[in-house]
Amino acid sequence: MSAVDPPSLASSGTSGRSRRSIMRPDLFQTVLWVLILTLCVVPFVLVIVISFGQKIEGAAWAFGFTGANYQRFFVGASWPESTTFLYLTRLWYSVYYAVIAAALAVLTAFPFTWFMTRMSRAAQSRWLVFLLATLSLSEVFIVMGWDILLSNRSGLPMVLRETGVTDWLKVTGWFDVLREWGMANPRNVKFKTSEFATILTMSYLVWPYAVILLYPALSRLDPSMTEAARTMGAGPWTVMRTVVLPSVRLPLIGTLFLLFVFLLGVYVSVTVFAEPAKQTLAVSVYEAVRGSTLNAPFGAAQAVILLITGGICLWLGQILVNRKGVTA
Amino acid sequence: MKVFAHGFMALAAFVIVLPILVVCASALNGGRSMLFPPQDPTLTRFAEFFLHEPVWRNALVNSVIIAFGSAALAVLIAWPVAYGVWKRRSAASKLLAGLGAMPFALPPIVFGVGLGFMWGFSGGLGEIWSGVISHAVLFMALPLVTISIGLQSIDRAHLDAAATMGATPAATFRTIILPQMVPYTLSGFFFALVLSFNEFIVMFFVSASGYATVTLQIFNSLRNGFTPTMAVAAITFIVVSVIVFSAVARFGDLPRLMGADPSRK
């Protein structure tokens, strides 16, 4: 590992050995840079470059420099004769689901993490094992679980029917409201397909991430601050509002934005739980690159839009964090 | 307040566990449907998954190869990058680490599409080895973080003392740095291993139907609906995750690895 020693350590003397040790770090660093740039940056660059390419009818696609894919994304392929906002609508749903699911995850994960960090170190370890095990579960398994739980044959609709909640909803008029929201059929409550099921699954997917991301900030919060506030007569909610929340607002904002960016690309939950008309950009990226339409440049253009959306959000988050940091 | 805290945590744990329990229980279904509660309970699906059905066995072997291979490779690449940041503290080293963590921080579907193009050009599309490299790059951020945490915990006074006593940088590395870094390196390895084992979207674009991992196989089987055999795969994954993270917690300081204040007990 001396290969990554700083040059200053190896630069004294002019013997052959010293010269070799000067050369090696440079060579190793160059190899490392080439490796990282090739593997981490080139895939993103390729997506951007190919997004300007064009589909060749009856064949694959070719490199090019056309903005047709972006035009199709924003106003449709036949613009100006006709205009369609199909893909903008899909982008809207990507953002809409991601914002609500991320906010829901952070809102519920915050009190959980707070309570967890007040426990003993051993108890925290056990909770962390539990959370990490659930965090590592594939989206496919999570969707599988919720699919059973929300299916009309078994799961929650059946529980609601058997416990009489469905009848109660019908008597009170709430059943008609649920039908208007697309969450009930003439006989019973239904969750598939619905925005509710989509957002619930997405939120579930990132919930352990939310806890893991909030954990460092909350566990490092100085207990003497909250103790001082309590000694001065502040109740638990006042302490939370005036001491804890202001202290961790930056990690809170950061977590919210990171989860949002992650959720922009969620695929399985959306394909299983969202109605076709309310599916996201991730689904149409898949359709274009690997699915039915096979138009790699257009798929790449949509991926770039997704990337830009994520980038803008992270940038806005950074600005927000910096501004709050300055005023804090 | 304590009652509320415990109640809230129990409720959260219940909601988190609910779909997992349902999936696990569904593996016991005697028929081909994923019913909950399971009907005609049997363990036949476990034998199918591990022994009798080559599709699932091959998928499991592929998952294991890719998870172990990519986790090892991720650690091998992350080590010099993290070490460079710690040793040099230069803007260039930090940029290198930032670029290395970028695939994990951006929407995975975009990275998956990009990798699909890259392997398509270089002839690696649909090959196991390109799957290994793809996951190594995607999850490199994890060992990068754990190794960086470990390096920061090394007392620089020890290094100065070793240098004063004439130890070469290589000897210092071998006798002081490396032994202290073993748990952090292993943790990074296991984090990458478990996430690779379960990852879906990047593998979906990179495998190009050339092979299937367990998650890909489940997704491919979705067209015919969920089956209890898939649920056995879920149980396998959960058991592996719990064992791995319990081992990390047992042999390392898990709260510290996750960012807790090391000085507080």
Coordinates of C-alpha atoms in Angstrom, one line a residue:
Chain A
M1 CA 0.0 0.0 0.0
S2 CA 3.0 2.3 -0.1
A3 CA 1.9 3.0 -3.5
V4 CA -0.5 5.6 -2.2
D5 CA 1.9 7.2 0.3
P6 CA 2.1 11.0 -0.2
P7 CA 4.9 12.1 -2.6
S8 CA 6.5 14.1 0.2
L9 CA 7.4 10.9 2.0
A10 CA 9.1 9.4 -1.0
S11 CA 10.7 12.5 -2.5
S12 CA 13.8 12.8 -0.4
G13 CA 17.0 11.6 -2.0
T14 CA 17.8 10.8 -5.6
S15 CA 18.7 7.1 -5.3
G16 CA 17.2 4.6 -7.7
R17 CA 15.0 3.3 -4.8
S18 CA 13.7 6.8 -4.1
R19 CA 13.1 7.5 -7.8
R20 CA 11.1 4.3 -8.0
S21 CA 9.0 5.2 -5.0
I22 CA 8.4 8.6 -6.6
M23 CA 7.2 7.0 -9.8
R24 CA 5.0 4.3 -8.2
P25 CA 2.5 6.6 -6.4
D26 CA 2.0 8.6 -9.6
L27 CA 1.5 5.5 -11.6
F28 CA -0.9 4.1 -9.0
Q29 CA -2.8 7.3 -8.7
T30 CA -3.1 7.5 -12.5
V31 CA -4.5 4.0 -12.6
L32 CA -6.9 4.8 -9.8
W33 CA -8.1 7.9 -11.6
V34 CA -8.5 6.0 -14.9
L35 CA -10.4 3.3 -13.1
I36 CA -12.8 5.6 -11.2
L37 CA -13.4 7.8 -14.2
T38 CA -14.1 4.8 -16.5
L39 CA -16.4 3.0 -14.1
C40 CA -18.1 5.8 -12.3
V41 CA -18.2 8.7 -14.8
V42 CA -18.2 7.1 -18.3
P43 CA -21.6 5.4 -17.8
F44 CA -23.2 8.8 -17.0
V45 CA -21.4 10.4 -19.9
L46 CA -22.5 7.7 -22.3
V47 CA -26.1 8.2 -21.2
I48 CA -25.8 11.9 -22.0
V49 CA -24.0 11.4 -25.3
I50 CA -26.5 8.7 -26.5
S51 CA -29.4 10.9 -25.6
F52 CA -28.5 13.0 -28.6
G53 CA -28.4 10.0 -30.9
Q54 CA -31.3 8.8 -33.1
K55 CA -33.3 5.7 -33.6
I56 CA -33.1 4.1 -37.0
E57 CA -36.3 2.4 -38.1
G58 CA -35.9 -1.3 -38.4
A59 CA -32.5 -1.2 -36.9
A60 CA -30.9 -0.2 -33.6
W61 CA -29.8 3.4 -33.2
A62 CA -26.9 5.6 -34.2
F63 CA -24.8 8.3 -32.6
G64 CA -25.8 11.8 -33.7
F65 CA -26.4 15.3 -32.4
T66 CA -30.1 15.8 -32.5
G67 CA -32.4 17.4 -30.0
A68 CA -35.4 15.3 -31.2
N69 CA -35.4 13.1 -28.2
Y70 CA -35.7 16.1 -25.9
Q71 CA -38.3 17.7 -28.1
R72 CA -40.3 14.5 -27.9
F73 CA -40.0 14.5 -24.2
F74 CA -41.2 18.0 -23.6
V75 CA -43.8 18.5 -26.4
G76 CA -44.1 15.2 -28.3
A77 CA -42.6 13.9 -31.5
S78 CA -45.1 15.6 -33.8
W79 CA -44.7 19.1 -32.5
P80 CA -45.6 21.7 -33.7
E81 CA -48.5 19.9 -35.6
S82 CA -49.6 18.3 -32.4
T83 CA -48.5 18.5 -28.8
T84 CA -48.4 15.9 -26.1
F85 CA -47.2 16.1 -22.5
L86 CA -47.1 12.4 -21.8
Y87 CA -43.5 12.3 -20.7
L88 CA -43.8 15.5 -18.7
T89 CA -46.7 13.9 -16.9
R90 CA -44.6 10.9 -16.2
L91 CA -41.9 13.2 -14.8
W92 CA -44.5 14.9 -12.7
Y93 CA -45.6 11.6 -11.2
S94 CA -41.9 10.7 -10.6
V95 CA -41.5 13.9 -8.6
Y96 CA -44.9 13.7 -6.9
Y97 CA -44.5 10.1 -5.6
A98 CA -40.9 10.7 -4.6
V99 CA -41.7 14.0 -2.7
I100 CA -44.6 12.5 -0.7
A101 CA -42.9 9.2 0.0
A102 CA -39.6 10.8 1.1
A103 CA -41.5 13.3 3.3
L104 CA -43.6 10.5 4.8
A105 CA -40.5 8.4 5.5
V106 CA -38.6 11.3 7.2
L107 CA -41.6 12.4 9.2
T108 CA -42.1 8.9 10.7
A109 CA -38.4 7.9 10.8
F110 CA -37.4 11.0 12.8
P111 CA -39.3 10.2 16.1
F112 CA -38.3 6.6 15.7
T113 CA -34.6 7.5 15.4
W114 CA -34.8 9.9 18.3
F115 CA -36.3 7.3 20.6
M116 CA -33.7 4.8 19.4
T117 CA -30.7 7.0 20.1
R118 CA -32.0 7.5 23.7
M119 CA -31.6 3.8 24.3
S120 CA -28.5 1.9 25.5
R121 CA -25.7 1.1 23.0
A122 CA -26.6 -2.6 23.0
A123 CA -30.2 -1.9 22.3
Q124 CA -29.2 0.5 19.5
S125 CA -27.1 -2.3 18.0
R126 CA -30.0 -4.7 18.0
W127 CA -32.3 -2.1 16.3
L128 CA -29.6 -1.3 13.8
V129 CA -29.2 -5.0 12.9
F130 CA -33.0 -5.2 12.4
L131 CA -33.0 -2.0 10.3
L132 CA -30.1 -3.0 8.1
A133 CA -31.6 -6.4 7.5
T134 CA -34.8 -4.8 6.2
L135 CA -32.9 -2.1 4.4
S136 CA -31.0 -4.7 2.4
L137 CA -34.2 -6.4 1.2
S138 CA -34.7 -6.0 -2.5
E139 CA -37.5 -3.8 -3.8
V140 CA -38.8 -7.0 -5.5
F141 CA -39.4 -8.7 -2.1
I142 CA -40.9 -5.6 -0.5
V143 CA -43.3 -5.2 -3.4
M144 CA -44.1 -8.9 -3.1
G145 CA -45.0 -8.5 0.6
W146 CA -47.2 -5.4 0.1
D147 CA -48.8 -7.0 -3.0
I148 CA -50.1 -9.9 -0.8
L149 CA -51.0 -7.5 2.0
L150 CA -52.9 -5.2 -0.3
S151 CA -54.4 -7.7 -2.6
N152 CA -58.2 -8.1 -2.8
R153 CA -58.2 -11.8 -2.1
S154 CA -56.3 -11.7 1.1
G155 CA -54.7 -9.0 3.2
L156 CA -56.0 -5.6 4.3
P157 CA -59.2 -5.5 2.1
M158 CA -60.2 -8.9 3.5
V159 CA -59.4 -7.7 7.1
L160 CA -61.5 -4.6 6.6
R161 CA -64.4 -6.6 5.3
E162 CA -64.3 -9.3 8.0
T163 CA -64.0 -6.8 10.8
G164 CA -67.0 -4.8 9.5
V165 CA -65.0 -1.7 8.8
T166 CA -66.1 -1.8 5.1
D167 CA -69.8 -1.8 6.2
W168 CA -69.1 1.0 8.6
L169 CA -67.5 3.0 5.7
K170 CA -70.6 2.4 3.6
V171 CA -72.9 3.6 6.3
T172 CA -71.0 6.7 7.0
G173 CA -70.5 7.7 3.4
W174 CA -66.7 7.4 3.4
F175 CA -67.0 4.4 1.1
D176 CA -68.2 6.7 -1.7
V177 CA -65.3 9.1 -1.0
L178 CA -62.9 6.2 -1.3
R179 CA -64.5 5.1 -4.6
E180 CA -64.0 8.7 -5.9
W181 CA -60.3 8.4 -4.9
G182 CA -60.1 5.1 -6.8
M183 CA -59.5 3.1 -3.6
A184 CA -62.7 1.1 -3.6
N185 CA -64.7 -1.1 -6.0
P186 CA -68.5 -1.5 -5.7
R187 CA -68.0 -4.3 -3.1
N188 CA -65.0 -3.5 -1.0
V189 CA -62.0 -1.3 -0.4
K190 CA -59.2 -1.9 -2.9
F191 CA -55.6 -0.7 -2.8
K192 CA -54.3 -2.1 -6.1
T193 CA -53.8 -0.1 -8.2
S194 CA -53.7 3.2 -6.3
E195 CA -51.5 6.1 -5.5
F196 CA -51.8 5.1 -1.9
A197 CA -50.2 1.7 -2.5
T198 CA -47.5 3.2 -4.6
I199 CA -46.5 5.9 -2.1
L200 CA -46.8 3.4 0.8
T201 CA -44.4 1.0 -0.8
M202 CA -42.0 3.7 -1.8
S203 CA -42.0 5.2 1.6
Y204 CA -41.5 1.7 3.2
L205 CA -38.6 1.1 0.8
V206 CA -36.6 4.2 2.0
W207 CA -37.8 4.2 5.7
P208 CA -34.7 2.3 7.0
Y209 CA -32.5 4.6 4.9
A210 CA -34.1 7.6 6.6
V211 CA -33.3 6.2 10.0
I212 CA -29.8 5.3 9.1
L213 CA -29.2 8.8 7.6
L214 CA -30.7 10.6 10.7
Y215 CA -29.0 8.3 13.2
P216 CA -25.5 10.0 13.2
A217 CA -26.9 13.5 13.8
L218 CA -29.4 12.5 16.5
S219 CA -27.0 10.2 18.3
R220 CA -24.4 12.9 18.4
L221 CA -26.7 15.5 19.8
D222 CA -25.4 16.6 23.2
P223 CA -27.8 15.3 25.9
S224 CA -26.8 18.2 28.2
M225 CA -28.7 20.6 25.8
T226 CA -32.0 18.8 26.2
E227 CA -31.4 18.2 29.9
A228 CA -30.8 21.9 30.4
A229 CA -34.0 22.7 28.6
R230 CA -35.9 20.2 30.7
T231 CA -34.4 21.6 33.9
M232 CA -35.6 25.0 32.9
G233 CA -39.2 23.6 32.8
A234 CA -39.7 22.9 29.1
G235 CA -41.9 20.0 28.3
P236 CA -40.8 17.2 25.9
W237 CA -42.6 18.7 22.9
T238 CA -41.1 22.2 23.6
V239 CA -37.7 20.6 23.9
M240 CA -38.2 18.8 20.6
R241 CA -39.4 22.0 18.9
T242 CA -37.0 24.5 20.3
V243 CA -33.8 22.4 20.9
V244 CA -33.7 19.2 18.9
L245 CA -35.3 20.1 15.6
P246 CA -33.2 23.3 15.1
S247 CA -30.1 21.4 15.9
V248 CA -30.7 18.7 13.3
R249 CA -32.5 20.6 10.6
L250 CA -29.6 20.3 8.2
P251 CA -29.4 16.5 8.4
L252 CA -33.2 16.5 8.1
I253 CA -33.1 18.5 4.9
G254 CA -30.2 16.4 3.6
T255 CA -32.0 13.1 4.3
L256 CA -35.2 14.4 2.6
F257 CA -33.3 15.3 -0.6
L258 CA -31.2 12.1 -0.7
L259 CA -34.3 9.9 -0.3
F260 CA -36.1 12.0 -3.0
V261 CA -33.3 11.4 -5.5
F262 CA -33.2 7.7 -4.7
L263 CA -37.0 7.4 -5.1
L264 CA -36.9 9.1 -8.5
G265 CA -35.6 5.9 -10.0
V266 CA -37.8 3.4 -8.3
Y267 CA -39.2 0.9 -10.8
V268 CA -40.8 -2.3 -9.4
S269 CA -43.2 -0.5 -6.9
V270 CA -44.5 1.8 -9.7
T271 CA -45.0 -1.0 -12.2
V272 CA -46.9 -3.1 -9.8
F273 CA -48.9 -0.5 -7.8
A274 CA -49.4 2.6 -10.0
E275 CA -52.1 2.8 -12.7
P276 CA -50.6 2.8 -16.2
A277 CA -51.7 6.5 -16.7
K278 CA -49.9 7.4 -13.5
Q279 CA -46.6 5.6 -14.0
T280 CA -43.2 7.3 -13.8
L281 CA -40.3 8.2 -15.9
A282 CA -38.3 5.1 -14.6
V283 CA -40.9 2.9 -16.2
S284 CA -40.7 4.6 -19.6
V285 CA -36.8 4.6 -19.4
Y286 CA -37.1 0.8 -19.0
E287 CA -39.6 0.5 -21.9
A288 CA -37.3 2.5 -24.2
V289 CA -34.0 0.8 -23.3
R290 CA -35.0 -2.8 -22.6
G291 CA -38.8 -3.0 -23.1
S292 CA -41.3 -2.9 -25.9
T293 CA -40.3 0.4 -27.7
L294 CA -36.5 -0.2 -27.9
N295 CA -35.4 3.3 -28.5
A296 CA -32.1 3.6 -26.6
P297 CA -31.5 7.3 -27.4
F298 CA -35.0 8.3 -26.2
G299 CA -34.5 6.2 -23.1
A300 CA -31.2 7.9 -22.5
A301 CA -32.8 11.3 -22.9
Q302 CA -35.4 10.4 -20.3
A303 CA -32.6 9.1 -18.0
V304 CA -30.8 12.5 -18.5
I305 CA -33.9 14.4 -17.5
L306 CA -34.2 12.2 -14.4
L307 CA -30.5 12.8 -13.6
I308 CA -31.0 16.6 -14.1
T309 CA -34.1 16.5 -11.8
G310 CA -32.1 14.7 -9.2
G311 CA -29.1 17.0 -9.6
I312 CA -31.2 20.2 -9.4
C313 CA -32.8 18.8 -6.2
L314 CA -29.4 18.0 -4.6
W315 CA -28.2 21.5 -5.6
L316 CA -31.2 23.2 -4.2
G317 CA -30.8 21.1 -1.0
Q318 CA -27.2 22.2 -0.8
I319 CA -28.2 25.9 -1.2
L320 CA -30.8 25.5 1.5
V321 CA -28.3 23.8 3.8
N322 CA -25.7 26.4 3.2
R323 CA -28.1 29.3 3.7
K324 CA -29.4 27.7 6.9
G325 CA -25.8 27.0 7.9
V326 CA -24.9 30.6 7.5
T327 CA -27.9 31.9 9.4
A328 CA -27.6 29.2 12.1
Chain B
M1 CA -43.4 9.8 27.2
K2 CA -41.6 6.4 27.7
V3 CA -44.8 4.5 27.0
F4 CA -45.4 6.6 23.9
A5 CA -41.8 6.0 22.7
H6 CA -42.1 2.3 23.2
G7 CA -45.5 2.2 21.6
F8 CA -44.4 4.2 18.6
M9 CA -41.2 2.0 18.1
A10 CA -43.3 -1.2 18.4
L11 CA -45.8 0.1 15.9
A12 CA -43.0 1.1 13.4
A13 CA -41.3 -2.3 13.9
F14 CA -44.7 -4.0 13.3
V15 CA -45.3 -2.2 10.0
I16 CA -41.7 -2.9 8.9
V17 CA -42.0 -6.6 9.7
L18 CA -45.5 -7.1 8.4
P19 CA -44.8 -7.5 4.7
I20 CA -41.6 -9.6 5.5
L21 CA -43.6 -11.9 7.7
V22 CA -46.3 -12.3 5.1
V23 CA -43.7 -13.2 2.4
C24 CA -42.0 -15.6 4.7
A25 CA -45.2 -17.3 5.8
S26 CA -46.3 -17.5 2.1
A27 CA -43.4 -19.9 1.5
L28 CA -45.3 -22.5 3.4
N29 CA -48.2 -22.6 1.0
G30 CA -49.0 -26.1 -0.2
G31 CA -50.5 -24.9 -3.5
R32 CA -49.0 -22.6 -6.1
S33 CA -50.8 -19.4 -4.9
M34 CA -49.3 -16.9 -2.5
L35 CA -52.1 -17.0 0.1
F36 CA -51.9 -15.5 3.5
P37 CA -52.4 -17.1 5.9
P38 CA -50.8 -20.1 4.1
Q39 CA -52.9 -23.1 3.2
D40 CA -51.8 -26.7 3.5
P41 CA -48.5 -25.8 5.1
T42 CA -45.5 -27.6 3.7
L43 CA -41.7 -27.3 3.4
T44 CA -41.6 -28.6 -0.2
R45 CA -40.9 -25.1 -1.6
F46 CA -37.6 -25.0 0.3
A47 CA -36.5 -28.3 -1.3
E48 CA -37.6 -26.9 -4.7
F49 CA -35.6 -23.8 -4.3
F50 CA -32.4 -25.3 -3.0
L51 CA -32.4 -28.7 -4.6
H52 CA -34.8 -29.5 -7.3
E53 CA -35.3 -26.5 -9.6
P54 CA -32.2 -25.7 -11.6
V55 CA -33.5 -22.2 -12.5
W56 CA -33.5 -21.1 -8.8
R57 CA -30.3 -23.0 -8.0
N58 CA -28.4 -21.3 -10.9
A59 CA -29.9 -17.9 -9.9
L60 CA -28.7 -18.5 -6.4
V61 CA -25.2 -19.4 -7.5
N62 CA -25.0 -16.3 -9.8
S63 CA -26.2 -14.1 -6.9
V64 CA -23.5 -15.6 -4.6
I65 CA -20.7 -15.1 -7.2
I66 CA -21.7 -11.6 -8.0
A67 CA -22.3 -10.6 -4.3
F68 CA -18.9 -12.0 -3.1
G69 CA -17.0 -10.9 -6.2
S70 CA -18.4 -7.4 -6.2
A71 CA -18.0 -6.9 -2.5
A72 CA -14.3 -8.0 -2.6
L73 CA -13.7 -5.7 -5.6
A74 CA -15.5 -2.8 -4.0
V75 CA -13.2 -3.1 -1.0
L76 CA -10.1 -3.4 -3.1
I77 CA -10.9 -0.2 -5.0
A78 CA -12.3 1.7 -2.0
W79 CA -9.2 1.0 0.2
P80 CA -6.6 3.1 -1.8
V81 CA -9.3 5.9 -2.4
A82 CA -10.1 6.2 1.3
Y83 CA -6.5 5.9 2.3
G84 CA -5.6 8.6 -0.2
V85 CA -8.2 11.0 1.3
W86 CA -7.0 10.2 4.8
K87 CA -3.3 10.5 4.0
R88 CA -3.2 13.4 1.6
R89 CA -6.4 15.4 2.5
S90 CA -6.0 17.0 -0.9
A91 CA -8.9 18.3 -3.0
A92 CA -7.9 15.8 -5.7
S93 CA -8.3 12.8 -3.3
K94 CA -11.6 14.1 -2.1
L95 CA -12.8 14.6 -5.7
L96 CA -11.7 11.0 -6.4
A97 CA -13.7 9.7 -3.4
G98 CA -16.7 11.9 -4.4
L99 CA -16.7 10.4 -8.0
G100 CA -16.4 6.9 -6.5
A101 CA -19.5 7.5 -4.3
M102 CA -21.5 9.2 -7.1
P103 CA -23.1 6.0 -8.6
F104 CA -24.6 5.2 -5.1
A105 CA -25.9 8.7 -4.6
L106 CA -27.7 9.2 -8.0
P107 CA -30.8 7.3 -9.2
P108 CA -29.7 3.7 -9.8
I109 CA -31.7 3.4 -12.9
V110 CA -29.6 6.0 -14.7
F111 CA -26.4 4.3 -13.7
G112 CA -27.9 1.0 -14.8
V113 CA -28.7 2.4 -18.2
G114 CA -25.2 3.9 -18.6
L115 CA -23.5 0.6 -17.5
G116 CA -25.7 -1.2 -20.0
F117 CA -24.4 1.0 -22.8
M118 CA -20.8 0.8 -21.6
W119 CA -20.8 -3.0 -21.4
G120 CA -22.7 -3.2 -24.7
F121 CA -19.7 -1.3 -26.4
S122 CA -17.0 -3.3 -24.6
G123 CA -18.6 -6.7 -25.0
G124 CA -19.4 -7.3 -21.4
L125 CA -23.2 -7.1 -21.6
G126 CA -24.8 -10.2 -20.2
E127 CA -21.5 -11.5 -18.7
I128 CA -21.1 -12.4 -15.1
W129 CA -17.8 -10.6 -14.8
S130 CA -19.4 -7.3 -15.9
G131 CA -22.1 -7.8 -13.3
V132 CA -19.5 -8.2 -10.6
I133 CA -17.7 -5.0 -11.7
S134 CA -21.0 -3.1 -12.0
H135 CA -22.1 -4.0 -8.5
A136 CA -18.6 -3.3 -7.2
V137 CA -18.8 0.2 -8.6
L138 CA -22.3 0.8 -7.4
F139 CA -21.6 -0.3 -3.8
M140 CA -18.0 1.0 -3.5
A141 CA -19.4 4.0 -1.5
L142 CA -20.2 1.6 1.4
P143 CA -16.6 0.3 2.1
L144 CA -15.4 3.8 1.2
V145 CA -17.4 5.1 4.2
T146 CA -16.6 2.4 6.7
I147 CA -12.9 2.4 5.8
S148 CA -12.8 6.2 6.1
I149 CA -14.5 6.0 9.5
G150 CA -11.9 3.4 10.6
L151 CA -8.9 5.5 9.3
Q152 CA -10.2 8.6 11.1
S153 CA -10.3 6.6 14.4
I154 CA -6.5 5.8 14.1
D155 CA -4.6 7.9 16.6
R156 CA -2.0 9.8 14.6
A157 CA 0.3 9.9 17.7
H158 CA 0.8 6.2 17.2
L159 CA 2.0 6.8 13.6
D160 CA 4.3 9.7 14.8
A161 CA 5.8 7.4 17.5
A162 CA 6.4 4.6 14.9
A163 CA 8.1 7.1 12.6
T164 CA 10.3 8.4 15.4
M165 CA 11.4 4.9 16.1
G166 CA 12.4 4.4 12.5
A167 CA 9.5 2.4 11.2
T168 CA 9.2 2.7 7.4
P169 CA 5.8 3.7 6.0
A170 CA 5.2 0.1 4.9
A171 CA 6.0 -1.2 8.4
T172 CA 3.7 1.4 10.0
F173 CA 1.0 0.4 7.6
R174 CA 1.4 -3.3 8.3
T175 CA 1.7 -3.2 12.0
I176 CA -0.4 -0.2 13.1
I177 CA -2.9 0.8 10.4
L178 CA -3.9 -2.6 8.9
P179 CA -4.7 -4.5 12.2
Q180 CA -7.0 -1.6 13.3
M181 CA -8.7 -1.5 10.0
V182 CA -9.8 -5.1 9.8
P183 CA -13.3 -4.7 11.4
Y184 CA -14.0 -1.6 9.3
T185 CA -12.9 -3.3 6.1
L186 CA -15.0 -6.4 6.9
S187 CA -18.0 -4.3 7.7
G188 CA -17.7 -2.5 4.3
F189 CA -17.3 -5.8 2.6
F190 CA -20.5 -7.2 4.3
F191 CA -22.6 -4.1 3.6
A192 CA -21.6 -4.3 -0.1
L193 CA -22.2 -8.1 -0.1
V194 CA -25.7 -7.9 1.3
L195 CA -26.9 -5.0 -0.8
S196 CA -25.4 -6.6 -4.0
F197 CA -27.3 -9.8 -3.1
N198 CA -30.6 -8.0 -3.2
E199 CA -29.9 -5.4 -5.9
F200 CA -32.3 -5.4 -8.8
I201 CA -32.3 -2.5 -11.3
V202 CA -28.6 -2.2 -12.2
M203 CA -28.3 -5.9 -12.6
F204 CA -31.4 -5.9 -14.7
F205 CA -29.8 -3.6 -17.3
V206 CA -26.3 -5.2 -17.1
S207 CA -27.3 -8.8 -17.3
A208 CA -29.4 -8.2 -20.5
S209 CA -31.2 -11.6 -19.9
G210 CA -27.8 -13.3 -20.3
Y211 CA -28.1 -14.7 -16.8
A212 CA -30.4 -14.3 -13.8
T213 CA -29.7 -13.5 -10.1
V214 CA -32.3 -14.5 -7.6
T215 CA -34.0 -11.0 -7.6
L216 CA -33.9 -11.0 -11.4
Q217 CA -35.4 -14.5 -11.5
I218 CA -38.2 -13.4 -9.2
F219 CA -38.9 -10.4 -11.4
N220 CA -38.9 -12.6 -14.5
S221 CA -41.3 -14.9 -12.8
L222 CA -43.6 -12.1 -11.9
R223 CA -45.3 -12.4 -15.3
N224 CA -46.8 -15.7 -14.1
G225 CA -47.7 -14.2 -10.7
F226 CA -46.0 -14.7 -7.3
T227 CA -45.3 -18.2 -6.3
P228 CA -44.3 -19.6 -2.8
T229 CA -40.9 -20.7 -4.2
M230 CA -40.0 -17.0 -4.6
A231 CA -40.8 -16.5 -1.0
V232 CA -38.1 -19.1 0.0
A233 CA -35.7 -16.8 -1.8
A234 CA -36.9 -13.9 0.3
I235 CA -36.4 -16.0 3.5
T236 CA -32.9 -16.9 2.4
F237 CA -32.0 -13.3 1.8
I238 CA -33.4 -12.1 5.2
V239 CA -31.6 -14.9 7.0
V240 CA -28.3 -14.0 5.3
S241 CA -28.8 -10.3 6.1
V242 CA -29.6 -10.9 9.7
I243 CA -26.6 -13.3 10.2
V244 CA -24.2 -10.9 8.4
F245 CA -25.3 -7.7 10.3
S246 CA -25.4 -9.6 13.6
A247 CA -21.8 -10.7 13.0
V248 CA -20.9 -7.0 12.2
A249 CA -22.6 -5.9 15.4
R250 CA -20.9 -8.7 17.4
F251 CA -17.4 -8.2 16.2
G252 CA -17.5 -4.5 15.4
D253 CA -19.0 -1.4 16.9
L254 CA -22.2 -1.1 14.8
P255 CA -23.5 2.2 16.2
R256 CA -20.1 3.8 15.6
L257 CA -20.0 2.4 12.1
M258 CA -23.4 4.0 11.5
G259 CA -22.1 7.3 12.7
A260 CA -22.7 7.4 16.5
D261 CA -20.4 9.4 18.7
P262 CA -17.5 7.0 19.6
S263 CA -16.9 8.7 23.0
R264 CA -20.4 8.0 24.2
K265 CA -21.3 4.5 25.6

